[in-house]
Structure formats: structure tokens, C-alpha cells
Amino acid sequence: HSSYGLHLIWIHEQQAATAIPLSRVGDKIYQRLNKQAADDALTNKVRELRSNYQIVLPEKYQLMLKTPTHLNRVSLSVHSNYGGEATP
């Protein structure tokens, strides 16, 4: 049952689940874990920078940035909370 009403499903065949060999999915798992590690590192770096700097973005980019992973695609103007410009 859902917000669209009652759904009836007919199962005419059932197959047992099988394990996929690691040799077939190992590269995808490795890539996914590396991407997650890179995303986590970027998130942590952005948090660190935000604690010491004010990040100023051109208005046209502000709506684009919904997740920290987008920050590497945008030129940032970074100003230290203590005055002056800094390099991120």
C-alpha cells in the first residue's frame, strides 16, 4: 500500500541470491571507497577552513553548492577572519 493506493504484485518465479565474485566487483568497491575517503577529506578540510576563514563566493555559484564535493569546481575568494586574503 502507498499514497497511490493498493498495489498487487504477482511473483511467478523466484531465484536464490548468489554472491558475485570479488574479482568482478573489486575495482568498483575500491573506486567507491577512494571517492568516499576523498569526499570525507574535502569535507574535513572545508570545516577546518571555515573555522579560520570566511569563504566568499560570487552569487551565481551560491545556489550550485549543495554539497562540499562541489567546492573543488569553483574559484574561491578566501578571507581570513583576522584580515587580509589567504590561499585555501
Backbone as a printed PyTorch tensor [residue, N CA C, xyz], in Angstrom:
tensor([[[  0.8430,  -1.1670,   0.0000],
         [  0.0000,   0.0000,   0.0000],
         [  0.8940,   1.2390,   0.0000]],

        [[  0.5420,   2.2460,  -0.7890],
         [  1.2880,   3.5020,  -0.8380],
         [  0.2960,   4.6610,  -0.9330]],

        [[  0.8400,   5.8670,  -1.0910],
         [ -0.0340,   7.0320,  -1.2130],
         [ -0.8400,   6.9870,  -2.5110]],

        [[ -0.4510,   6.1200,  -3.4540],
         [ -1.1790,   5.9660,  -4.7240],
         [ -2.2500,   4.8870,  -4.6450]],

        [[ -2.3150,   4.1760,  -3.5440],
         [ -3.3160,   3.1300,  -3.3880],
         [ -2.6790,   1.7800,  -3.1230]],

        [[ -3.4670,   0.7400,  -3.2790],
         [ -3.0260,  -0.6240,  -3.0380],
         [ -2.3910,  -1.1870,  -4.3030]],

        [[ -1.2520,  -1.8460,  -4.1690],
         [ -0.5360,  -2.4290,  -5.3060],
         [ -0.4990,  -3.9430,  -5.1270]],

        [[ -0.9310,  -4.6650,  -6.1210],
         [ -0.8770,  -6.1210,  -6.0970],
         [  0.2670,  -6.5720,  -6.9930]],

        [[  1.0840,  -7.4800,  -6.4790],
         [  2.2480,  -7.9570,  -7.2250],
         [  2.1630,  -9.4750,  -7.3100]],

        [[  2.3770,  -9.9810,  -8.5000],
         [  2.3740, -11.4230,  -8.7230],
         [  3.8080, -11.8810,  -8.9460]],

        [[  4.2750, -12.8100,  -8.1120],
         [  5.6170, -13.3750,  -8.2670],
         [  5.4540, -14.7230,  -8.9390]],

        [[  5.9710, -14.8140, -10.1630],
         [  5.7990, -16.0660, -10.9000],
         [  7.0510, -16.9240, -10.8680]],

        [[  8.1740, -16.3780, -10.4400],
         [  9.4010, -17.1590, -10.3470],
         [ 10.2930, -16.5400,  -9.2750]],

        [[ 11.0110, -17.3910,  -8.5520],
         [ 11.8950, -16.9030,  -7.5110],
         [ 13.2290, -17.6080,  -7.6510]],

        [[ 14.3100, -16.8340,  -7.5870],
         [ 15.6510, -17.4060,  -7.6940],
         [ 16.4230, -17.1020,  -6.4210]],

        [[ 17.2500, -18.0330,  -6.0200],
         [ 18.0820, -17.8330,  -4.8370],
         [ 19.1520, -16.7820,  -5.1400]],

        [[ 19.4950, -15.9910,  -4.1510],
         [ 20.5420, -14.9860,  -4.3060],
         [ 21.8910, -15.6650,  -4.4760]],

        [[ 22.7420, -15.0570,  -5.2690],
         [ 24.0890, -15.5880,  -5.4600],
         [ 25.1010, -14.4980,  -5.1550]],

        [[ 26.2500, -14.9030,  -4.6740],
         [ 27.3230, -13.9570,  -4.3820],
         [ 28.1000, -13.6600,  -5.6530]],

        [[ 28.4220, -12.3990,  -5.8530],
         [ 29.2260, -12.0040,  -7.0070],
         [ 30.6890, -12.1220,  -6.5870]],

        [[ 31.5230, -12.7340,  -7.4150],
         [ 32.9390, -12.8800,  -7.0530],
         [ 33.6110, -11.5130,  -6.8750]],

        [[ 34.4890, -11.4200,  -5.8930],
         [ 35.2060, -10.1840,  -5.6230],
         [ 35.9930,  -9.7200,  -6.8470]],

        [[ 36.4780, -10.6350,  -7.6530],
         [ 37.2410, -10.2680,  -8.8480],
         [ 36.4010,  -9.4510,  -9.8340]],

        [[ 35.0750,  -9.6070,  -9.7960],
         [ 34.1910,  -8.8490, -10.6930],
         [ 33.8300,  -7.4800, -10.1580]],

        [[ 33.8350,  -7.3120,  -8.8400],
         [ 33.3890,  -6.0510,  -8.2500],
         [ 34.4740,  -5.3320,  -7.4480]],

        [[ 35.6380,  -5.9310,  -7.3240],
         [ 36.7070,  -5.3600,  -6.5100],
         [ 37.1050,  -3.9540,  -6.9370]],

        [[ 37.2380,  -3.7240,  -8.2520],
         [ 37.6260,  -2.3970,  -8.7390],
         [ 36.5720,  -1.3520,  -8.4000]],

        [[ 35.2970,  -1.6940,  -8.5470],
         [ 34.2240,  -0.7530,  -8.2200],
         [ 34.2130,  -0.4350,  -6.7320]],

        [[ 34.4230,  -1.4420,  -5.9010],
         [ 34.4630,  -1.2300,  -4.4560],
         [ 35.6360,  -0.3170,  -4.1050]],

        [[ 36.7990,  -0.5810,  -4.6990],
         [ 37.9970,   0.2260,  -4.4540],
         [ 37.7510,   1.6850,  -4.8550]],

        [[ 37.1590,   1.8960,  -6.0350],
         [ 36.8760,   3.2580,  -6.5010],
         [ 35.8870,   3.9660,  -5.5760]],

        [[ 34.8660,   3.2550,  -5.1670],
         [ 33.8570,   3.8560,  -4.2750],
         [ 34.4600,   4.2350,  -2.9290]],

        [[ 35.2950,   3.3630,  -2.3710],
         [ 35.9400,   3.6590,  -1.0840],
         [ 36.9090,   4.8320,  -1.2150]],

        [[ 37.6570,   4.8900,  -2.3340],
         [ 38.5670,   6.0150,  -2.5540],
         [ 37.8040,   7.3220,  -2.6920]],

        [[ 36.6890,   7.2990,  -3.4130],
         [ 35.8850,   8.5050,  -3.5820],
         [ 35.3190,   8.9400,  -2.2360]],

        [[ 34.8480,   7.9980,  -1.4350],
         [ 34.3160,   8.3310,  -0.1170],
         [ 35.4030,   8.9400,   0.7630]],

        [[ 36.6160,   8.3790,   0.7130],
         [ 37.7220,   8.9140,   1.5030],
         [ 38.0720,  10.3300,   1.0480]],

        [[ 38.0750,  10.5650,  -0.2700],
         [ 38.3640,  11.9030,  -0.7990],
         [ 37.2700,  12.8880,  -0.3980]],

        [[ 36.0160,  12.4780,  -0.4870],
         [ 34.9020,  13.3430,  -0.0700],
         [ 34.9960,  13.6840,   1.4170]],

        [[ 35.3310,  12.6890,   2.2410],
         [ 35.4640,  12.9200,   3.6770],
         [ 36.6210,  13.8810,   3.9650]],

        [[ 37.7480,  13.6980,   3.2570],
         [ 38.9020,  14.5750,   3.4570],
         [ 38.5540,  16.0080,   3.0580]],

        [[ 37.8280,  16.1710,   1.9410],
         [ 37.4250,  17.5010,   1.5000],
         [ 36.4710,  18.1470,   2.5040]],

        [[ 35.5240,  17.3800,   2.9870],
         [ 34.5760,  17.8970,   3.9810],
         [ 35.3180,  18.3710,   5.2290]],

        [[ 36.2700,  17.5700,   5.6910],
         [ 37.0370,  17.9430,   6.8750],
         [ 37.8740,  19.1950,   6.6280]],

        [[ 38.4720,  19.3060,   5.4400],
         [ 39.2770,  20.4790,   5.1040],
         [ 38.4020,  21.7260,   5.0250]],

        [[ 37.2250,  21.6120,   4.4410],
         [ 36.3060,  22.7480,   4.3580],
         [ 35.8970,  23.1830,   5.7590]],

        [[ 35.6060,  22.2340,   6.6460],
         [ 35.2680,  22.5820,   8.0340],
         [ 36.4210,  23.3270,   8.7070]],

        [[ 37.6310,  22.8250,   8.4800],
         [ 38.8080,  23.4720,   9.0570],
         [ 38.9550,  24.9010,   8.5220]],

        [[ 38.8160,  25.0760,   7.2130],
         [ 38.9350,  26.4110,   6.6150],
         [ 37.8420,  27.3440,   7.1200]],

        [[ 36.6400,  26.8320,   7.2320],
         [ 35.5270,  27.6700,   7.6930],
         [ 35.7270,  28.1370,   9.1370]],

        [[ 36.4440,  27.3580,   9.9210],
         [ 36.6740,  27.7650,  11.2980],
         [ 37.6860,  28.9190,  11.3800]],

        [[ 38.5340,  29.0800,  10.3480],
         [ 39.5560,  30.1190,  10.3600],
         [ 39.3540,  31.2080,   9.3120]],

        [[ 38.5270,  30.9550,   8.3210],
         [ 38.3720,  31.8720,   7.2000],
         [ 36.9040,  32.0550,   6.8570]],

        [[ 36.6220,  33.1770,   6.2440],
         [ 35.2940,  33.4140,   5.7000],
         [ 35.3870,  33.1350,   4.2060]],

        [[ 34.5950,  32.2020,   3.7050],
         [ 34.6110,  31.8540,   2.2860],
         [ 33.5680,  32.6980,   1.5830]],

        [[ 34.0190,  33.4820,   0.5910],
         [ 33.1370,  34.3790,  -0.1340],
         [ 33.0130,  33.8790,  -1.5700]],

        [[ 31.7780,  33.5850,  -1.9820],
         [ 31.5240,  33.0800,  -3.3260],
         [ 30.7640,  34.1180,  -4.1370]],

        [[ 31.0410,  34.1830,  -5.4340],
         [ 30.1760,  35.0000,  -6.2870],
         [ 28.7440,  34.4720,  -6.1850]],

        [[ 27.7800,  35.3540,  -6.2320],
         [ 26.3800,  34.9800,  -6.0220],
         [ 25.9150,  33.8760,  -6.9670]],

        [[ 26.4010,  33.8810,  -8.2140],
         [ 25.9330,  32.8810,  -9.1820],
         [ 26.3220,  31.4550,  -8.7890]],

        [[ 27.3430,  31.2920,  -7.9280],
         [ 27.7650,  29.9610,  -7.5120],
         [ 27.0920,  29.5020,  -6.2280]],

        [[ 26.5020,  30.3890,  -5.4840],
         [ 25.9680,  30.0300,  -4.1780],
         [ 24.8730,  28.9690,  -4.2600]],

        [[ 24.0220,  29.0160,  -5.2720],
         [ 22.9640,  28.0130,  -5.3920],
         [ 23.4980,  26.6740,  -5.8970]],

        [[ 24.6270,  26.7030,  -6.6230],
         [ 25.2240,  25.4640,  -7.1390],
         [ 25.7520,  24.5780,  -6.0200]],

        [[ 26.2060,  25.2080,  -4.9610],
         [ 26.9070,  24.4750,  -3.9120],
         [ 25.9310,  23.8910,  -2.9070]],

        [[ 25.6310,  22.6380,  -3.0980],
         [ 24.7340,  21.9550,  -2.1740],
         [ 25.5030,  20.9630,  -1.3200]],

        [[ 26.6560,  20.5160,  -1.8050],
         [ 27.4790,  19.5830,  -1.0490],
         [ 28.9290,  20.0290,  -1.1220]],

        [[ 29.7320,  19.6810,  -0.1390],
         [ 31.1390,  20.0780,  -0.1390],
         [ 31.9220,  19.5510,  -1.3360]],

        [[ 31.4630,  18.4560,  -1.9740],
         [ 32.2140,  17.8990,  -3.0950],
         [ 32.2290,  18.8230,  -4.2940]],

        [[ 31.3340,  19.8210,  -4.3320],
         [ 31.3180,  20.7660,  -5.4370],
         [ 32.3430,  21.8810,  -5.2720]],

        [[ 32.9440,  22.0210,  -4.1070],
         [ 33.8370,  23.1410,  -3.8540],
         [ 35.0810,  23.1160,  -4.7370]],

        [[ 35.5300,  21.9400,  -5.1650],
         [ 36.7360,  21.8910,  -5.9800],
         [ 36.4840,  22.3560,  -7.4130]],

        [[ 35.2650,  22.6570,  -7.7870],
         [ 34.9380,  23.1020,  -9.1430],
         [ 34.7710,  24.6130,  -9.2340]],

        [[ 34.9050,  25.2990,  -8.1290],
         [ 34.5860,  26.7190,  -8.0830],
         [ 35.8060,  27.4940,  -7.6000]],

        [[ 36.0960,  28.6310,  -8.2280],
         [ 37.1540,  29.5060,  -7.7420],
         [ 36.6490,  30.2100,  -6.4860]],

        [[ 37.4180,  30.1190,  -5.4310],
         [ 37.0090,  30.6990,  -4.1640],
         [ 37.8570,  31.9230,  -3.8470]],

        [[ 37.2340,  32.9180,  -3.2980],
         [ 37.9420,  34.0460,  -2.7220],
         [ 37.8700,  33.8560,  -1.2210]],

        [[ 38.9950,  33.6370,  -0.5790],
         [ 39.0070,  33.3000,   0.8420],
         [ 39.6270,  34.4570,   1.6170]],

        [[ 38.9340,  34.8850,   2.6620],
         [ 39.4190,  35.9680,   3.5020],
         [ 39.5870,  35.4530,   4.9220]],

        [[ 40.7280,  35.7300,   5.5060],
         [ 40.9920,  35.3260,   6.8780],
         [ 40.0750,  36.1030,   7.8180]],

        [[ 39.6430,  35.4580,   8.8860],
         [ 38.8710,  36.1530,   9.9110],
         [ 39.7300,  37.2060,  10.6050]],

        [[ 41.0290,  37.0940,  10.4210],
         [ 41.9590,  38.0160,  11.0650],
         [ 42.4020,  39.1200,  10.1100]],

        [[ 41.7440,  39.2380,   8.9510],
         [ 42.0490,  40.2930,   7.9820],
         [ 42.9830,  39.7980,   6.8870]],

        [[ 42.8260,  40.3650,   5.6880],
         [ 43.6890,  40.0110,   4.5710],
         [ 43.2180,  38.7870,   3.8330]],

        [[ 43.7270,  38.6100,   2.6150],
         [ 43.3740,  37.4470,   1.7960],
         [ 44.3140,  36.2990,   2.1040]],

        [[ 43.8260,  35.1090,   1.9080],
         [ 44.6250,  33.8980,   2.1330],
         [ 44.3650,  32.9300,   1.0110]],

        [[ 45.2650,  31.9880,   0.8220],
         [ 45.0830,  30.9480,  -0.1830],
         [ 44.5240,  29.7230,   0.4980]],

        [[ 43.4460,  29.1370,  -0.0250],
         [ 42.8650,  27.9510,   0.6260],
         [ 43.7970,  26.7570,   0.5330]]])
